[in-house]
Amino acid sequence: MSTATQTVTEDLRRWIIAQAEAGCRPEDIVAAMTKSGWDEDVALDALENTLRDRLDQVARERASIPPPVPVPEPTVGGGHPVLDGGDREVRVLLKMQSPRVIVFGGLLSDEECDALVELAKPKLARSETVVNATGGSEVNAARTSEGMFFDRGAIGLVDRIERRIARLVNWPVENGEGIQVLHYSPGAEYKPHHDYFDPVHPGTATILQRGGQRVGTVVMYLNTPAAGGGTTFPDVGLEVAPIKGNAVFFSYDRAHTVTKTLHGGAPVIDGEKWVATKWLRERVFV
Ligand code: PD2
Ligand code: ZN
């Protein structure tokens, strides 16, 4: 092969990056290239340019990760398996560091679950998701559930649950959005998504005026579906079983995929599913 005809293709660049990221020494990469017919000068140039571009790319990606902010965090460091929810003891069933996920056992009593479902039933409407362009909301095929919102503190029951959650996750009750109750019929699901608002979308600035970013979520299971309906975290292959009265809490200290908080509601296979979701903001939610 003559030097003049040797063009550095995208495939070759990808191969060089793969070798370097697998820990290959530069001299070994060049040796492998010359062995397969590359001129040594061309190989050296290709290596240098490719790795410099790759380092620039990694630096740019790192720079675009926003700095972390304080997030709600239950007092689980002492290893106590039961937490004081103020008016109720709540069990810690699972703790995961990244993503930060904690599964609570018995956050709600059966009676509280049933009461939330009955209060929500007459008010259900097809669930909407945020429209990124405007900050408004609309019906979306990725979210085939029906739902309704309770204003914060709307009734005694809601207020009591909100205060229990605030105490458990050490986050002011005022920073919480109103509780949302969702109902899924068989086949309904909530495709994987992040609960934070993506800063690149034009509508986000408007949404953030009401208390800043979301930094935590509590999904409470109000019934136990016959089959399906778990809450999935695809980045780490975790699925939380939807058991009546239990809840999954997760936090995200920046609006970025590094938090690994991609999550979804798996399709309900048999029966129906009821949940109540509480989203927590950085500041007072007005
Ligand atoms: O219903 C669920 O399991 C679920 C899954 C993912 C709820 C939400 N997200 C949510 O309300 O944000
Ligand atoms: Zn969600």
PDB file of N, CA, C and O and ligand atoms in Angstrom, residues 190 193-195 217 219 250 263 277 279, ligand 2:
ATOM      1  N   TYR A 190     -45.810   2.640  31.689  1.00  0.00           N
ATOM      2  CA  TYR A 190     -45.190   3.968  31.626  1.00  0.00           C
ATOM      3  C   TYR A 190     -43.772   3.683  31.159  1.00  0.00           C
ATOM      4  O   TYR A 190     -42.953   3.156  31.917  1.00  0.00           O
ATOM      5  N   HIS A 193     -38.273   6.580  31.477  1.00  0.00           N
ATOM      6  CA  HIS A 193     -38.113   8.037  31.375  1.00  0.00           C
ATOM      7  C   HIS A 193     -37.340   8.510  32.607  1.00  0.00           C
ATOM      8  O   HIS A 193     -37.127   7.735  33.544  1.00  0.00           O
ATOM      9  N   HIS A 194     -36.934   9.765  32.581  1.00  0.00           N
ATOM     10  CA  HIS A 194     -36.373  10.385  33.782  1.00  0.00           C
ATOM     11  C   HIS A 194     -37.424  11.327  34.347  1.00  0.00           C
ATOM     12  O   HIS A 194     -38.186  11.924  33.591  1.00  0.00           O
ATOM     13  N   ASP A 195     -37.473  11.469  35.665  1.00  0.00           N
ATOM     14  CA  ASP A 195     -38.468  12.370  36.249  1.00  0.00           C
ATOM     15  C   ASP A 195     -37.974  13.816  36.281  1.00  0.00           C
ATOM     16  O   ASP A 195     -38.766  14.745  36.390  1.00  0.00           O
ATOM     17  N   THR A 217     -38.169  11.159  43.860  1.00  0.00           N
ATOM     18  CA  THR A 217     -39.495  10.605  43.539  1.00  0.00           C
ATOM     19  C   THR A 217     -39.829   9.509  44.554  1.00  0.00           C
ATOM     20  O   THR A 217     -38.950   8.728  44.925  1.00  0.00           O
ATOM     21  N   VAL A 219     -42.663   6.519  44.592  1.00  0.00           N
ATOM     22  CA  VAL A 219     -43.801   5.838  43.963  1.00  0.00           C
ATOM     23  C   VAL A 219     -44.363   4.856  44.992  1.00  0.00           C
ATOM     24  O   VAL A 219     -43.656   3.940  45.432  1.00  0.00           O
ATOM     25  N   PHE A 250     -36.413   7.214  44.894  1.00  0.00           N
ATOM     26  CA  PHE A 250     -35.114   7.397  44.246  1.00  0.00           C
ATOM     27  C   PHE A 250     -34.840   8.882  44.124  1.00  0.00           C
ATOM     28  O   PHE A 250     -35.752   9.704  44.071  1.00  0.00           O
ATOM     29  N   HIS A 263     -36.216   5.097  34.581  1.00  0.00           N
ATOM     30  CA  HIS A 263     -37.109   4.128  35.223  1.00  0.00           C
ATOM     31  C   HIS A 263     -38.433   4.104  34.482  1.00  0.00           C
ATOM     32  O   HIS A 263     -38.788   5.062  33.797  1.00  0.00           O
ATOM     33  N   THR A 277     -47.765   8.850  43.217  1.00  0.00           N
ATOM     34  CA  THR A 277     -46.404   9.354  43.029  1.00  0.00           C
ATOM     35  C   THR A 277     -46.250  10.716  43.698  1.00  0.00           C
ATOM     36  O   THR A 277     -47.123  11.586  43.573  1.00  0.00           O
ATOM     37  N   TRP A 279     -43.442  13.736  43.806  1.00  0.00           N
ATOM     38  CA  TRP A 279     -42.182  14.279  43.284  1.00  0.00           C
ATOM     39  C   TRP A 279     -41.686  15.391  44.196  1.00  0.00           C
ATOM     40  O   TRP A 279     -42.481  16.209  44.681  1.00  0.00           O
TER      41      TRP A 279
HETATM   42 ZN    ZN B   2     -41.325   8.407  36.646  1.00  0.00          ZN
END
